[in-house]
Amino acid sequence: MKWGILLLQTEDQAGVAQALMTVFQGVGLTPYDPFPGGAGTPISFKTFQRQFVTPPHEGWVRIMGDAAINFGTDFGPSLSGVGPLLLLGFDSEKADILAFSSGEAAPLSAFLKPDATLEKLNQALNGTLPDGPAPGSAPLPDELADFARQHGVEPGKVSGLMNRMSGIVFGKLNRQSGGEAGRLREQAGALMGSTGPDWSSSGGRRLSAAADLLTLPSAWRTPSFESVRDAYQVARRLERSPHASLMPDERAAYQAIPHVLAYVPVYVGK
């Protein structure tokens, strides 16, 4: 999987972090603290696993980072001792959702919305659910998509409208610039696509469609691991030096998640 998260139905953030650390130590990994004020990264380490455990939100705690991508299926049973667990992940071609509870595999039917069925869920994961997102449509940023849903607007419709508007704007600029704007649009699209998971891919669309059928917390995929990591780095520095001078990008990262110290980092390596 290119992207994945672990969602646990519990309010026990500390218990989730401790359980995650326990399974890491069980496979020979040692904790370290690379952030300001910590002991740093041991120079002997050759492999690393980095993740954050989120504060509880709407009855769920999320694990984001390497564990969900690389060890989700292995760690899921152990972690589900803290609470029912969902593993959601996708790559460019496929999506997958697994459930565990009390150390065992669990049926996904326990997490379905009242009007959803396992048949619809399987169709979503197989890419055959009717009226799904239009192929090739770029996804909205997660925050904007959540805002649209809160106001009764289908994110796919907003995304399509924005794509058409950007096409009109770039088309006009392209004509006026003798083709230069078109090349810039391609470069911008490549750059934006490289900054995170491709939710417009087949796997991304399948996971999005399947997730809409489950009783997940709002903003289940935000903020990203990278956003939390960058904000946490700044917050730890400010904790030690409250009047430290910040670069514009550091200030923006911190302001995006002002309560980031409520997240628990679980960094291990060997």
C-alpha positions as a printed Julia matrix, in Angstrom:
270×3 Matrix{Float64}:
   0.0     0.0     0.0
   1.19    3.48   -0.8
  -1.03    5.11    1.81
  -2.68    3.74    4.9
  -4.06    4.57    8.32
  -5.18    2.63   11.35
  -8.38    3.79   13.05
  -9.22    2.51   16.51
 -12.67    2.98   18.03
 -11.56    4.17   21.45
 -10.87    7.32   23.46
  -7.7     5.81   24.95
  -4.95    7.61   23.04
  -2.3     6.68   25.61
  -3.34    3.03   25.45
  -3.07    3.03   21.66
   0.4     4.62   21.76
   1.59    2.14   24.38
   0.2    -0.83   22.46
   1.91    0.39   19.28
   5.22    0.8    21.1
   4.86   -2.69   22.58
   4.4    -4.36   19.21
   7.35   -2.42   17.8
   9.6    -3.47   20.65
   8.38   -7.02   20.14
   9.97   -7.04   16.69
  13.26   -5.58   17.9
  12.71   -1.86   17.31
  13.92    0.76   19.8
  12.26    4.14   20.49
  14.09    7.38   19.79
  13.23   11.08   19.9
  14.53   13.16   16.96
  12.7    16.36   17.91
  14.12   19.42   19.72
  14.84   18.49   23.31
  15.12   14.79   22.51
  18.25   12.65   22.38
  18.25   12.69   18.58
  18.47    9.87   16.05
  21.01    7.15   16.92
  23.65    7.02   14.2
  23.61    3.22   14.35
  20.01    3.01   13.14
  19.57    1.88    9.56
  15.8     1.4     9.45
  13.06    3.57   10.88
   9.35    3.53   11.57
   7.74    6.91   12.2
   4.17    7.62   13.18
   1.86    9.78   15.27
  -1.11    8.78   17.37
  -3.86   11.4    17.21
  -5.97   12.71   20.08
  -9.4    11.04   20.19
 -11.93   12.55   17.8
 -15.56   11.49   17.64
 -14.72    8.3    19.51
 -11.77    7.3    17.33
  -7.97    7.43   17.58
  -5.9     7.36   14.41
  -2.39    6.01   13.79
  -0.73    7.7    10.82
   2.66    6.93    9.33
   4.82    3.96    8.45
   3.12    1.41   10.7
  -0.2     1.57    8.87
   1.48    1.23    5.49
   4.03   -1.45    6.31
   2.71   -3.37    9.32
  -1.03   -2.79    9.39
  -2.04   -6.38    8.68
   0.59   -7.73   11.12
  -0.11   -5.3    13.96
  -3.86   -5.03   13.55
  -4.8    -8.01   15.74
  -2.55   -6.92   18.61
  -3.66   -3.3    18.51
  -7.32   -4.27   18.38
  -7.06   -5.3    22.01
  -7.38   -1.6    22.81
 -10.5    -1.18   20.66
 -12.09   -2.26   17.35
  -9.69   -1.39   14.54
 -10.0    -0.54   10.87
  -7.08   -0.58    8.45
  -7.69    1.56    5.37
  -5.18    1.72    2.54
  -4.73    2.09   -1.18
  -2.2     2.22   -3.97
  -2.62    3.42   -7.54
  -4.68    0.39   -8.57
  -6.56   -1.01   -5.58
  -7.98   -0.24   -2.15
  -8.39   -2.4     0.9
 -10.21   -2.18    4.23
  -9.69   -4.71    7.01
 -11.27   -4.92   10.45
 -10.01   -6.45   13.71
 -11.52   -6.71   17.17
 -10.21   -8.29   20.36
  -7.24   -9.79   18.54
  -9.23  -11.38   15.74
 -10.38  -10.48   12.24
 -13.8    -8.83   12.38
 -16.61   -8.35    9.83
 -16.83   -4.98    8.13
 -20.61   -5.12    8.51
 -20.18   -3.83   12.08
 -18.89   -0.5    10.69
 -21.45    0.08    7.93
 -23.76    3.1     7.91
 -27.46    2.21    8.35
 -28.26    2.62    4.65
 -25.14    0.8     3.41
 -24.66   -2.88    2.58
 -21.72   -5.21    2.22
 -22.63   -5.55   -1.45
 -22.22   -1.8    -1.97
 -18.98   -1.83    0.02
 -17.56   -4.61   -2.14
 -18.65   -2.76   -5.27
 -16.86    0.36   -4.05
 -13.66   -1.56   -3.33
 -13.9    -3.32   -6.71
 -14.51   -0.05   -8.56
 -17.98   -1.05   -9.77
 -20.17    1.08   -7.5
 -22.6     3.1    -9.65
 -22.42    6.9    -9.57
 -18.89    6.92   -8.19
 -16.37    9.74   -8.69
 -15.66   10.6   -12.3
 -12.45    8.9   -13.51
  -9.55   11.3   -13.7
 -11.18   14.04  -11.63
  -8.75   15.61   -9.21
  -9.78   15.3    -5.55
 -10.39   18.31   -3.37
  -8.01   18.95   -0.5
  -9.38   17.02    2.46
 -10.29   20.11    4.48
 -12.28   21.59    1.58
 -14.0    18.28    0.88
 -15.08   17.99    4.52
 -16.35   21.59    4.43
 -18.38   20.81    1.31
 -19.95   17.72    2.92
 -20.86   19.69    6.05
 -22.86   22.04    3.83
 -24.58   19.32    1.84
 -22.45   19.61   -1.29
 -20.97   16.54   -2.98
 -17.16   17.04   -3.09
 -16.95   15.44   -6.53
 -19.18   18.13   -7.99
 -17.04   20.9    -6.48
 -13.89   19.22   -7.76
 -15.32   18.92  -11.27
 -16.35   22.57  -11.3
 -12.91   23.67  -10.14
 -11.28   21.52  -12.81
 -13.44   23.11  -15.5
 -12.73   26.6   -14.21
  -8.98   25.97  -14.11
  -9.19   24.57  -17.62
 -10.88   27.74  -18.88
  -8.35   29.99  -17.12
  -5.33   28.03  -18.32
  -6.79   27.79  -21.81
  -7.03   31.58  -22.06
  -3.56   32.05  -20.62
  -2.22   29.4   -22.94
  -3.48   31.24  -26.01
  -2.07   34.54  -24.78
   1.31   33.04  -23.89
   1.88   30.99  -27.02
   1.64   27.67  -25.18
   3.79   28.52  -22.17
   0.87   28.39  -19.7
   0.0    24.89  -20.85
   3.47   23.66  -20.04
   3.3    25.38  -16.65
  -0.01   23.7   -15.92
   1.5    20.3   -16.61
   4.43   21.08  -14.31
   2.09   22.34  -11.59
  -0.04   19.22  -11.86
   3.0    16.97  -11.59
   4.26   18.91   -8.6
   0.9    18.81   -6.8
   0.52   15.14   -7.51
   3.87   14.37   -5.9
   3.06   16.0    -2.57
   0.8    13.26   -1.24
  -1.33   10.23   -2.04
  -3.11   10.34   -5.38
  -6.78   10.24   -4.43
  -7.74   10.56   -8.1
  -6.1     7.2    -8.85
  -8.2     4.07   -9.19
  -7.23    2.96   -5.69
  -7.87    6.39   -4.21
 -11.33    6.65   -5.74
 -12.2     3.15   -4.56
 -11.16    3.86   -0.99
 -13.01    7.19   -0.94
 -16.19    5.53   -2.2
 -15.9     2.7     0.33
 -15.16    5.07    3.22
 -18.38    6.97    2.46
 -20.28    3.8     3.4
 -18.64    3.42    6.82
 -19.28    5.15   10.14
 -15.9     6.85   10.21
 -15.09   10.08   12.04
 -15.18   13.27   10.0
 -11.79   14.29    8.57
 -10.68   10.66    8.92
  -7.71   11.2     6.63
  -6.59   14.65    7.83
  -4.29   16.12    8.87
  -1.54   14.25    7.06
   1.45   12.7     8.77
   3.72   15.24    7.08
   1.64   18.17    8.35
   1.7    16.85   11.92
   5.42   16.1    11.77
   6.31   19.59   10.56
   4.05   21.3    13.09
   5.32   19.09   15.92
   8.94   19.95   15.09
   8.17   23.67   15.42
   6.09   23.21   18.57
   8.89   21.34   20.33
  11.32   24.09   19.39
   8.98   26.76   20.73
   8.54   24.73   23.89
  12.26   25.11   24.53
  12.63   28.61   23.1
   9.26   30.45   23.22
  10.7    33.5    21.45
  12.48   31.59   18.69
  12.37   33.25   15.27
  10.38   31.19   12.77
  10.66   31.05    9.01
   7.39   31.7     7.14
   6.94   28.02    6.29
   7.56   27.02    9.91
   5.03   29.54   11.15
   2.47   28.32    8.63
   3.05   24.68    9.62
   2.59   25.45   13.31
  -0.51   27.6    12.8
  -2.12   24.83   10.76
  -2.13   22.53   13.83
  -1.73   24.78   16.9
  -2.48   21.98   19.4
  -0.07   19.53   17.78
   1.64   18.67   21.09
  -1.51   16.68   21.91
  -0.35   14.17   19.27
   1.89   11.34   20.47
   4.94   10.56   18.32
   5.99    6.91   18.15
   9.39    6.86   16.47
  11.4     3.63   16.49
  14.31    2.13   14.62
  17.18   -0.31   14.68
